[in-house]
Coordinates of C-alpha atoms in Angstrom, one line a residue:
Chain A
M141 CA -15.4 -45.9 41.4
I142 CA -13.7 -42.8 40.3
E143 CA -13.6 -42.5 36.4
Y144 CA -10.1 -42.5 35.2
K145 CA -9.3 -39.4 33.0
H146 CA -7.7 -40.4 29.9
S147 CA -5.3 -38.5 27.5
V148 CA -5.8 -40.7 24.5
S149 CA -9.1 -39.7 22.6
L150 CA -10.6 -40.0 19.5
D151 CA -11.8 -37.6 16.8
V152 CA -15.1 -39.4 15.8
S153 CA -15.3 -37.2 12.5
K154 CA -11.8 -38.5 11.3
C155 CA -12.4 -42.1 12.1
K156 CA -13.0 -44.4 9.2
G157 CA -13.8 -47.5 11.3
C158 CA -10.9 -49.3 10.0
T159 CA -9.2 -52.0 12.0
H160 CA -5.6 -50.8 12.5
C161 CA -6.1 -49.7 16.1
L162 CA -8.2 -52.5 17.1
Q163 CA -5.4 -55.0 16.6
R164 CA -2.6 -52.9 18.0
C165 CA -4.3 -52.2 21.3
P166 CA -2.2 -54.3 24.0
T167 CA -5.3 -54.3 26.3
E168 CA -8.2 -55.0 23.9
A169 CA -9.7 -51.7 24.8
I170 CA -11.0 -50.8 21.3
R171 CA -14.0 -51.9 19.6
V172 CA -15.4 -50.5 16.2
R173 CA -19.2 -50.0 16.5
D174 CA -21.5 -48.4 14.1
G175 CA -18.2 -47.7 11.9
R176 CA -16.4 -45.9 14.5
A177 CA -13.8 -46.9 16.9
A178 CA -14.6 -46.6 20.6
I179 CA -12.0 -46.8 23.4
N180 CA -13.1 -48.5 26.7
S181 CA -11.7 -46.4 29.3
Q182 CA -11.6 -48.9 32.0
K183 CA -9.4 -50.6 29.9
C184 CA -7.2 -48.2 28.2
I185 CA -3.7 -47.6 29.7
D186 CA -3.0 -44.4 27.5
C187 CA 0.2 -46.1 26.1
G188 CA -0.5 -44.1 22.7
E189 CA -0.3 -47.4 20.4
C190 CA -3.4 -46.4 18.4
I191 CA -2.2 -42.8 18.0
R192 CA 0.9 -44.2 16.4
V193 CA -0.8 -46.5 14.0
C194 CA -3.9 -44.7 13.1
P195 CA -3.7 -43.7 9.2
Y196 CA -6.3 -41.0 9.6
N197 CA -5.0 -39.3 12.5
A198 CA -8.2 -39.9 14.3
K199 CA -6.7 -40.8 17.7
K200 CA -5.1 -37.9 19.4
A201 CA -3.3 -37.1 22.5
T202 CA -5.0 -34.5 24.8
H203 CA -2.6 -31.9 26.4
D204 CA -2.5 -28.5 27.3
P205 CA -2.0 -25.8 24.5
L206 CA 0.7 -23.7 24.5
D207 CA -1.4 -20.6 25.5
C208 CA -1.6 -22.0 29.1
L209 CA 1.6 -20.0 29.6
N210 CA -0.5 -17.0 29.8
D211 CA -2.4 -18.5 32.8
Y212 CA 0.4 -18.0 35.0
K213 CA 2.5 -14.9 36.3
Y214 CA 5.6 -17.0 36.8
K215 CA 5.9 -19.8 34.4
I216 CA 8.6 -22.7 35.1
A217 CA 9.5 -25.0 32.1
L218 CA 10.2 -28.6 33.1
P219 CA 11.7 -30.2 30.1
A220 CA 11.7 -33.9 29.8
P221 CA 15.1 -35.1 29.0
A222 CA 13.6 -36.6 25.6
L223 CA 13.6 -33.0 24.5
Y224 CA 17.2 -32.7 24.2
G225 CA 17.2 -35.4 21.6
Q226 CA 14.9 -33.5 19.1
F227 CA 17.5 -31.2 17.9
D228 CA 19.8 -31.7 15.0
N229 CA 23.4 -30.6 15.3
L230 CA 22.9 -29.6 19.0
D231 CA 26.0 -30.2 20.9
D232 CA 25.1 -28.1 24.1
I233 CA 22.0 -28.5 26.2
D234 CA 22.5 -24.9 27.5
F235 CA 21.3 -23.7 24.1
V236 CA 17.7 -25.6 24.9
I237 CA 17.7 -23.9 28.5
Q238 CA 18.4 -20.5 27.0
G239 CA 15.8 -21.0 24.2
L240 CA 13.1 -21.9 26.7
L241 CA 13.9 -18.8 28.8
D242 CA 13.8 -16.8 25.5
M243 CA 10.5 -18.1 24.5
G244 CA 8.9 -16.7 27.5
F245 CA 9.4 -18.9 30.7
D246 CA 10.6 -17.4 33.8
D247 CA 12.7 -20.2 34.9
V248 CA 13.7 -23.8 33.9
F249 CA 13.9 -26.8 36.1
E250 CA 15.2 -29.8 34.1
V251 CA 13.5 -33.0 34.9
A252 CA 16.8 -34.6 34.1
K253 CA 18.1 -33.0 37.1
A254 CA 15.2 -34.4 39.2
A255 CA 15.9 -37.7 37.7
E256 CA 19.5 -37.7 39.2
M257 CA 17.9 -37.5 42.4
V258 CA 15.5 -40.2 41.9
S259 CA 18.4 -42.2 40.6
G260 CA 20.4 -41.6 43.9
Y261 CA 17.4 -42.5 46.0
T262 CA 16.6 -45.5 43.9
R263 CA 20.2 -46.8 44.9
Q264 CA 19.4 -46.0 48.5
Y265 CA 15.9 -47.7 48.4
L266 CA 17.6 -50.9 46.8
R267 CA 19.5 -51.3 50.0
T268 CA 16.5 -51.6 52.1
E269 CA 16.1 -54.7 53.7
G270 CA 13.5 -57.2 52.9
L271 CA 12.4 -55.5 49.8
K272 CA 10.5 -57.5 47.3
K273 CA 12.8 -57.8 44.2
P274 CA 13.0 -57.1 41.4
V275 CA 12.1 -53.5 42.1
I276 CA 10.2 -52.2 39.2
S277 CA 10.5 -48.7 38.0
S278 CA 7.6 -46.3 38.5
A279 CA 8.7 -43.9 36.0
C280 CA 6.4 -44.8 33.2
P281 CA 2.9 -44.2 34.0
V282 CA 1.7 -46.8 31.2
V283 CA 3.7 -49.5 32.9
V284 CA 2.5 -48.7 36.3
R285 CA -1.3 -48.6 35.3
L286 CA -0.6 -51.9 33.3
I287 CA 0.8 -53.6 36.5
R288 CA -2.0 -52.4 38.6
M289 CA -4.5 -53.6 36.2
R290 CA -3.0 -57.0 35.1
F291 CA -0.4 -58.1 37.5
P292 CA -1.6 -58.0 41.2
F293 CA 1.4 -59.8 42.4
L294 CA 3.9 -57.2 41.0
C295 CA 2.2 -54.2 42.6
E296 CA 4.5 -54.5 45.7
N297 CA 7.5 -54.4 43.5
I298 CA 6.9 -51.0 42.2
M299 CA 9.3 -48.5 43.5
P300 CA 7.1 -46.1 45.8
I301 CA 9.5 -43.2 44.8
L302 CA 8.0 -40.1 43.1
P303 CA 8.8 -39.8 39.3
P304 CA 11.2 -37.4 38.3
V305 CA 8.7 -34.9 36.9
E306 CA 6.9 -34.9 40.1
V307 CA 10.1 -34.2 42.2
A308 CA 11.1 -31.4 39.4
G309 CA 7.6 -29.8 40.0
K310 CA 8.0 -29.9 43.7
L311 CA 11.5 -28.6 43.8
A312 CA 11.0 -25.9 41.2
R313 CA 7.8 -24.5 43.1
E314 CA 10.0 -24.4 46.2
K315 CA 12.7 -22.6 44.5
A316 CA 10.3 -19.9 42.9
L317 CA 8.8 -19.3 46.2
R318 CA 12.2 -18.9 48.0
E319 CA 13.8 -16.6 45.4
H320 CA 10.5 -14.6 44.7
P321 CA 9.0 -14.2 48.2
E322 CA 6.4 -11.6 46.5
L323 CA 4.7 -14.6 44.5
C324 CA 1.9 -16.5 46.0
P325 CA 1.8 -20.1 45.1
S326 CA -1.3 -19.7 42.7
D327 CA 0.9 -17.6 40.5
I328 CA 3.4 -20.1 39.7
G329 CA 2.8 -22.5 36.9
C330 CA 4.9 -25.5 36.6
I331 CA 4.6 -26.7 33.0
F332 CA 5.8 -29.9 32.0
I333 CA 7.2 -30.4 28.3
S334 CA 6.0 -34.1 27.8
P335 CA 6.9 -36.6 25.1
C336 CA 3.8 -38.7 25.9
P337 CA 0.2 -38.4 26.7
A338 CA 0.4 -40.9 29.6
K339 CA 2.0 -38.1 31.6
V340 CA -1.0 -36.0 31.0
S341 CA -3.0 -38.7 32.6
Y342 CA -0.6 -39.0 35.2
V343 CA -1.1 -35.5 36.3
K344 CA -4.9 -35.5 35.8
N345 CA -5.4 -38.5 37.8
S346 CA -3.3 -37.4 40.7
F347 CA -1.3 -40.4 40.4
S348 CA 0.9 -39.5 43.5
G349 CA -2.1 -39.8 45.8
E350 CA -2.5 -36.0 46.1
K351 CA -2.5 -33.0 43.9
S352 CA 0.4 -33.1 41.5
N353 CA 3.0 -30.3 41.4
I354 CA 2.6 -30.2 37.8
D355 CA 0.1 -27.4 36.6
S356 CA 0.0 -28.0 32.9
V357 CA 1.3 -30.6 30.4
V358 CA 2.4 -29.3 26.9
S359 CA 3.8 -31.4 24.1
V360 CA 7.2 -31.6 23.1
S361 CA 6.0 -31.1 19.4
D362 CA 4.2 -28.1 20.2
V363 CA 7.1 -26.6 22.2
Y364 CA 9.5 -27.7 19.4
F365 CA 8.9 -25.2 16.5
K366 CA 8.7 -22.2 18.8
L367 CA 11.8 -23.4 20.8
I368 CA 13.9 -23.8 17.6
D369 CA 13.2 -20.3 16.5
A370 CA 14.4 -19.1 19.9
M371 CA 17.4 -21.4 19.9
K372 CA 18.5 -20.0 16.5
K373 CA 18.8 -16.5 17.8
V374 CA 20.9 -17.6 20.8
D375 CA 24.8 -16.9 20.2
A376 CA 26.2 -17.6 23.5
P377 CA 23.7 -19.1 26.0
A378 CA 23.9 -17.3 29.4
A379 CA 21.8 -20.1 31.2
F380 CA 23.3 -23.5 31.7
T381 CA 22.2 -26.9 32.0
E382 CA 22.3 -28.6 35.5
A383 CA 21.8 -32.2 34.3
G384 CA 24.5 -34.9 33.9
N385 CA 24.9 -38.1 32.0
V386 CA 22.6 -39.9 34.5
G387 CA 19.7 -37.4 34.1
V388 CA 19.9 -37.1 30.4
S389 CA 20.1 -40.9 29.9
W390 CA 16.6 -41.2 31.4
A391 CA 15.3 -40.2 28.0
I392 CA 16.4 -43.6 26.5
S393 CA 15.7 -47.1 27.3
G394 CA 18.2 -48.5 29.8
G395 CA 19.2 -45.0 30.9
E396 CA 17.4 -45.4 34.2
C397 CA 19.1 -48.7 34.8
T398 CA 22.6 -47.8 34.4
A399 CA 22.1 -45.0 37.0
V400 CA 21.7 -47.8 39.6
F401 CA 25.4 -48.7 39.4
N402 CA 24.6 -52.2 39.6
D403 CA 24.5 -54.8 36.8
K404 CA 21.6 -56.8 38.0
Y405 CA 19.0 -55.1 36.0
L406 CA 16.8 -55.4 32.9
A407 CA 15.5 -52.9 30.7
A408 CA 12.7 -53.5 28.2
D409 CA 10.8 -51.0 25.8
G410 CA 7.7 -51.4 23.6
I411 CA 4.5 -52.2 25.3
E412 CA 4.4 -55.8 23.9
N413 CA 7.9 -56.6 25.3
V414 CA 7.0 -54.9 28.4
I415 CA 4.1 -57.4 29.0
R416 CA 6.0 -60.4 28.0
V417 CA 8.7 -59.4 30.6
L418 CA 6.0 -58.7 33.2
D419 CA 4.3 -62.3 32.7
Q420 CA 7.6 -64.0 33.0
I421 CA 8.6 -62.2 36.2
E422 CA 5.1 -63.0 37.5
N423 CA 5.4 -66.5 36.7
S424 CA 9.0 -67.4 37.9
D425 CA 11.2 -65.7 40.4
F426 CA 14.1 -63.7 38.8
P427 CA 16.4 -64.0 42.1
E428 CA 19.4 -62.4 40.0
L429 CA 17.5 -59.2 39.3
E430 CA 17.8 -56.2 41.6
F431 CA 15.9 -53.6 39.3
V432 CA 13.8 -53.5 36.2
E433 CA 13.0 -50.5 33.9
L434 CA 10.2 -50.8 31.6
N435 CA 9.2 -48.2 29.1
A436 CA 5.8 -48.6 27.1
C437 CA 7.4 -46.7 24.1
N438 CA 9.8 -48.2 21.8
G439 CA 13.3 -46.7 22.4
G440 CA 12.1 -45.3 25.9
C441 CA 10.8 -41.7 26.4
V442 CA 12.3 -40.6 23.1
G443 CA 9.5 -43.0 21.4
G444 CA 6.7 -41.0 22.9
V445 CA 4.0 -40.0 20.5
M446 CA 4.2 -36.4 21.4
T447 CA 7.7 -36.1 20.1
V448 CA 9.0 -35.1 16.7
A449 CA 12.0 -36.9 15.9
N450 CA 12.6 -40.6 15.2
P451 CA 13.3 -42.2 18.4
Y452 CA 16.3 -43.9 17.3
I453 CA 17.6 -40.8 16.0
A454 CA 17.0 -39.1 19.1
R455 CA 18.6 -41.7 20.9
A456 CA 21.7 -41.4 19.0
R457 CA 21.6 -37.5 19.7
I458 CA 21.3 -38.3 23.3
Q459 CA 24.4 -40.4 23.4
S460 CA 26.5 -38.0 21.9
L461 CA 25.1 -35.0 24.0
R462 CA 25.7 -36.8 27.3
R463 CA 29.4 -37.6 26.5
Y464 CA 30.8 -34.5 27.6
L465 CA 28.4 -34.1 30.8
P466 CA 29.6 -35.0 34.2
V467 CA 28.1 -38.2 35.5
S468 CA 26.0 -36.1 37.6
P469 CA 26.7 -32.5 39.1
N470 CA 25.0 -33.6 42.3
L471 CA 23.6 -29.9 42.9
H472 CA 21.0 -31.3 45.3
P473 CA 22.7 -33.3 48.1
L474 CA 20.7 -36.4 49.1
S475 CA 19.6 -37.1 52.4
E476 CA 20.3 -40.2 54.3
D477 CA 17.1 -42.0 53.8
V478 CA 14.5 -41.2 51.0
P479 CA 12.6 -38.4 52.2
A480 CA 9.1 -39.1 53.2
D481 CA 7.7 -36.6 51.0
M482 CA 9.4 -38.2 48.0
M483 CA 7.7 -41.5 48.8
L484 CA 4.4 -42.7 47.2
P485 CA 1.7 -44.8 49.1
G486 CA 1.6 -48.4 47.8
F487 CA 0.1 -49.4 44.6
E488 CA -3.1 -51.1 44.8
Y489 CA -4.3 -53.7 42.3
I490 CA -7.3 -52.5 40.3
P491 CA -9.2 -55.5 39.1
T492 CA -10.9 -55.6 35.8
A493 CA -14.7 -56.5 36.0
P494 CA -15.1 -60.2 35.4
L495 CA -17.8 -61.5 33.1
H496 CA -20.2 -61.7 36.0
E497 CA -20.0 -60.9 39.6
D498 CA -21.2 -64.5 40.6
R499 CA -18.5 -66.7 39.6
K500 CA -20.8 -69.7 38.8
E501 CA -22.5 -67.5 36.4
A502 CA -19.3 -66.2 35.1
R503 CA -18.0 -69.6 34.6
R504 CA -21.2 -70.5 32.6
M505 CA -20.7 -67.5 30.4
M506 CA -17.1 -68.7 29.8
A507 CA -18.3 -72.1 28.7
E508 CA -20.7 -70.4 26.2
I509 CA -17.8 -68.4 25.0
Q510 CA -15.8 -71.5 24.4
E511 CA -18.8 -73.1 22.4
I512 CA -19.3 -69.9 20.4
R513 CA -15.7 -69.9 19.4
K514 CA -16.0 -73.3 17.8
D515 CA -18.1 -71.3 15.1
L516 CA -15.6 -68.7 14.5
P517 CA -12.9 -68.9 12.2
D518 CA -10.1 -67.7 14.4
L519 CA -8.9 -65.6 11.7
D520 CA -8.9 -62.3 14.1
C521 CA -9.5 -60.3 10.9
G522 CA -11.5 -57.5 12.9
S523 CA -14.4 -57.2 10.5
C524 CA -16.7 -57.6 13.4
G525 CA -15.3 -54.7 15.3
A526 CA -13.5 -56.9 17.8
P527 CA -9.7 -57.4 18.0
S528 CA -10.0 -61.2 17.9
C529 CA -12.4 -64.0 17.5
A530 CA -12.0 -64.7 21.3
A531 CA -13.0 -61.1 22.1
F532 CA -15.6 -61.1 19.8
A533 CA -17.2 -64.4 21.5
E534 CA -17.0 -62.5 24.8
D535 CA -18.9 -59.4 23.4
I536 CA -21.5 -61.7 22.0
I537 CA -21.9 -63.2 25.5
R538 CA -21.9 -60.0 27.2
G539 CA -24.8 -59.2 24.7
E540 CA -23.0 -56.3 23.3
I541 CA -23.2 -57.7 19.8
C542 CA -24.7 -60.4 17.4
A543 CA -23.0 -63.4 16.1
D544 CA -24.0 -62.4 12.6
E545 CA -21.6 -59.4 12.6
C546 CA -19.0 -62.2 11.8
V547 CA -18.7 -62.1 8.1
V548 CA -17.0 -65.5 7.8
F549 CA -19.8 -67.2 9.9
M550 CA -22.5 -65.3 8.0
R551 CA -20.9 -66.7 4.6
R552 CA -21.2 -70.2 5.9
V553 CA -24.9 -69.5 7.1
F554 CA -25.8 -68.4 3.7
H555 CA -23.9 -71.5 1.9
D556 CA -25.8 -73.8 4.3
Y557 CA -29.2 -71.9 3.5
L558 CA -28.6 -72.4 -0.3
S559 CA -27.7 -76.0 -0.1
A560 CA -30.8 -76.7 2.0
H561 CA -33.1 -74.7 -0.4
P562 CA -32.7 -76.2 -3.7
Y563 CA -35.3 -73.8 -5.4
E564 CA -33.5 -70.7 -4.2
Q565 CA -30.2 -72.4 -5.5
A566 CA -31.8 -72.9 -8.8
L567 CA -33.0 -69.4 -8.9
N568 CA -29.6 -68.2 -8.2
D569 CA -28.0 -70.6 -10.9
N570 CA -30.5 -68.9 -13.5
K571 CA -29.5 -65.3 -12.4
D572 CA -25.8 -66.4 -12.9
K573 CA -26.6 -67.7 -16.4
E574 CA -28.5 -64.6 -17.1
V575 CA -25.6 -62.5 -16.2
Q576 CA -23.3 -64.9 -18.3
N577 CA -25.6 -64.4 -21.4
G578 CA -25.5 -60.8 -20.9
K579 CA -29.2 -60.2 -20.0
Chain B
M980 CA -27.1 -78.4 28.3
L981 CA -23.6 -77.1 29.1
E982 CA -21.8 -79.3 31.7
D983 CA -20.6 -78.0 35.0
V984 CA -17.1 -77.5 33.7
V985 CA -15.4 -75.3 31.3
R986 CA -12.5 -76.8 29.3
F987 CA -9.6 -75.1 27.6
T988 CA -7.3 -76.9 25.6
F989 CA -3.8 -75.8 24.2
N990 CA -1.3 -77.6 22.0
V991 CA 2.1 -77.0 23.4
D992 CA 4.8 -76.8 20.7
G993 CA 8.1 -78.7 21.1
E994 CA 11.2 -76.8 21.0
D995 CA 9.7 -73.5 20.8
F996 CA 11.0 -71.7 23.8
S997 CA 9.9 -68.4 22.7
S998 CA 6.2 -69.3 23.0
A999 CA 6.6 -71.6 25.8
G1000 CA 4.3 -70.1 28.6
A1001 CA 1.7 -68.9 26.2
A1002 CA -1.0 -71.2 27.6
S1003 CA -0.2 -70.0 31.1
V1004 CA -0.9 -66.5 29.9
Q1005 CA -4.1 -67.5 28.2
V1006 CA -5.2 -69.2 31.2
K1007 CA -4.5 -66.5 33.5
K1008 CA -6.8 -64.2 31.3
H1009 CA -9.6 -66.5 31.4
L1010 CA -9.3 -67.0 35.2
R1011 CA -9.4 -63.3 35.5
Q1012 CA -12.5 -63.1 33.3
M1013 CA -14.2 -65.7 35.6
G1014 CA -13.4 -63.6 38.5
F1015 CA -10.9 -65.9 40.5
S1016 CA -8.9 -64.5 43.1
P1017 CA -5.2 -63.1 42.4
E1018 CA -3.7 -65.7 44.7
I1019 CA -5.5 -68.7 42.9
I1020 CA -4.6 -67.3 39.5
R1021 CA -0.9 -67.0 40.2
R1022 CA -0.8 -70.4 41.6
V1023 CA -2.3 -71.9 38.4
A1024 CA -0.4 -69.7 36.2
I1025 CA 3.1 -70.7 37.8
A1026 CA 2.3 -74.5 38.0
M1027 CA 1.0 -74.3 34.3
Y1028 CA 4.1 -72.4 33.1
E1029 CA 6.5 -74.8 34.8
G1030 CA 4.5 -77.6 33.3
E1031 CA 4.6 -76.3 29.7
I1032 CA 8.2 -75.7 30.1
N1033 CA 8.9 -79.2 31.0
M1034 CA 6.8 -80.5 27.9
V1035 CA 8.9 -78.2 25.6
I1036 CA 12.3 -79.2 27.2
H1037 CA 11.8 -82.9 27.7
A1038 CA 9.0 -84.2 25.6
D1039 CA 8.9 -82.3 22.3
G1040 CA 5.6 -80.6 23.3
G1041 CA 2.2 -82.0 24.2
V1042 CA -1.4 -80.9 25.1
A1043 CA -2.4 -79.0 28.0
T1044 CA -6.0 -79.1 29.1
V1045 CA -7.5 -77.0 32.1
E1046 CA -10.7 -77.8 33.6
V1047 CA -12.5 -75.4 35.7
T1048 CA -15.3 -76.4 37.9
D1049 CA -17.2 -74.8 41.1
D1050 CA -14.4 -76.0 43.5
S1051 CA -11.4 -76.7 41.6
I1052 CA -9.1 -75.9 38.7
V1053 CA -7.4 -79.2 37.2
M1054 CA -4.6 -78.9 34.7
I1055 CA -3.8 -82.1 32.6
L1056 CA -0.5 -82.1 30.7
E1057 CA -0.2 -85.0 28.5
D1058 CA 3.1 -85.8 26.4
K1059 CA 4.4 -88.7 24.3
G1060 CA 7.9 -88.0 25.6
P1061 CA 10.5 -90.2 27.0
G1062 CA 8.9 -90.8 30.4
I1063 CA 10.4 -90.1 33.7
P1064 CA 12.4 -93.3 35.0
D1065 CA 12.7 -92.3 38.7
V1066 CA 9.8 -90.0 39.8
A1067 CA 11.1 -89.6 43.4
L1068 CA 14.4 -88.4 41.9
A1069 CA 12.9 -86.1 39.4
M1070 CA 10.9 -84.6 42.3
Q1071 CA 14.0 -83.6 44.2
E1072 CA 14.7 -79.8 44.0
G1073 CA 17.9 -79.2 41.9
F1074 CA 17.8 -82.6 40.1
S1075 CA 17.6 -81.8 36.4
T1076 CA 18.1 -84.0 33.2
A1077 CA 17.9 -81.0 30.8
K1078 CA 20.8 -80.9 28.4
E1079 CA 23.6 -78.3 28.5
N1080 CA 22.1 -76.2 25.7
I1081 CA 18.9 -75.8 27.6
R1082 CA 20.6 -74.9 30.7
S1083 CA 22.3 -72.0 28.8
L1084 CA 19.0 -70.8 28.1
G1085 CA 18.4 -70.4 31.8
F1086 CA 15.9 -73.5 32.1
G1087 CA 16.8 -76.8 33.8
A1088 CA 17.2 -75.4 37.4
G1089 CA 15.4 -78.7 38.5
M1090 CA 12.8 -76.6 39.9
G1091 CA 9.9 -77.6 37.6
L1092 CA 8.3 -80.5 39.1
P1093 CA 8.8 -79.3 42.7
N1094 CA 7.3 -75.9 42.0
M1095 CA 4.5 -77.7 40.1
K1096 CA 3.8 -79.6 43.5
K1097 CA 4.3 -76.5 45.5
Y1098 CA 1.9 -74.4 43.8
S1099 CA -1.0 -77.1 43.3
D1100 CA -3.0 -78.7 46.1
S1101 CA -2.4 -82.1 44.7
M1102 CA -0.3 -83.5 41.8
K1103 CA -0.5 -87.0 40.2
I1104 CA 2.2 -88.3 37.7
E1105 CA 1.5 -91.3 35.5
T1106 CA 4.6 -92.0 33.5
E1107 CA 5.8 -94.7 31.2
V1108 CA 9.4 -94.8 30.0
G1109 CA 9.3 -94.5 26.3
K1110 CA 5.7 -93.8 26.1
G1111 CA 5.1 -90.5 27.6
T1112 CA 3.8 -88.7 30.8
T1113 CA 0.6 -87.3 32.0
I1114 CA 0.8 -85.0 35.0
I1115 CA -2.6 -83.8 36.8
M1116 CA -2.5 -80.9 39.0
T1117 CA -5.5 -79.7 41.0
V1118 CA -5.8 -76.1 42.7
N1119 CA -8.8 -76.2 45.0
V1120 CA -10.9 -73.0 45.0

């Protein structure tokens, strides 16, 4: 099996071994062992919850440094729509585009513009006959990985159209080669300005089945300060935005849905809510729904951990920014059918390893887990290093840890021992008296 | 010595629609850990989910037990609710005695029992009006 490359990682020197991340991780991928957190890469979906919750900043998002701009002769910025929501008092996206050019990019290709094309093709795709409904958006890589790992029956529902960022990279590269015949493909760097680490994983793991059109991924937060300086110097921007209301709205939860121009949709945001919705879709059919948009981050992409602004404030800014934009400038005419090079291969189920390859043995282990759980307090305190008593019981049976790591269990063992050994009990009582007498 | 069966027991809370389905989610997870195929897991999850919802809507909750053996997964749903006066009628698709306030939540489409039968290999209903209902569903592995 090919190892999945993650973009959420741990700085061991900063980790204090507390339990914040343990209990927040939606896939129970974290354990604290020897006083430090460890992430199980087979379970991690790069949602960034642990980054959000870590009080010591020990969890970090891995992305390319801004210096990566120097690696390319011709640099194209691919700003995520969420970038536009980061600036106070911004009333015109043109300033952002001009700022990006002024800070050293040779061209800007807005992901929002590509998102409008994806929206257009989504509407076409939804008209395909015999489609398994509801169609689930493939834009959030966390959600796609979650479905592939935990919801085998929903893999078929994921929309097989390239996500906007990939479309943007593809078109930006084609445009550069067209306008600058002197460039060779390796001169061009398509640099995505991303609000979240999951997009980094997306690029690193060639999510679309072949090499991604994105060459580097930098964070919104890294770009922010350099960009804001450049923007302040802009009086009258010469560049202008090519995005419309539809594309910019992709930054916030519900934005992608409304672009479907159909009211049979659902939009959920926040990883816990997403999981609940998926469980329910898998259980019962939702005949009335055509389209489902799921964002792992609260508020949508503006809630990504690589942004700077509060997601709700960013959302409000996006609302006012988009008000005076056209619905969509439709600069790229859409073809009759979704072009083959914008389609993804299907999404396969990635089963997580069972307790044991042999089902009989796995069942026996499960029975033991149930037995052990009877001795555990069900407090889910995390002191043992596992996120819950159930996960701890599983770790014991897998031979990863010993039951005496449970403090509650050990306290009971200690008390049982004392009551069974009156001599030690008496010694203990004497010690208590000595303490009381000040000896 | 451990028996050849793993048993999971869940208390299903009455009138708690937001957590109805929690047992189904747990069972799904356990079956995945034991390496069952996605198809089997889905059938059990749906049958279990519908059963749970029924207990919440009609019987003020109850107890759900799932027994996993080598060749079957058995779901036993016991409640002390009002019982089912006419089982044949209740089994008809679209028949529902759910109250209006429950229908307004999107439940009560009359597909609960038919779905439970559809997704399990066998289903047995023991019911007595005024005493309660026990439903035993088996999915063969």
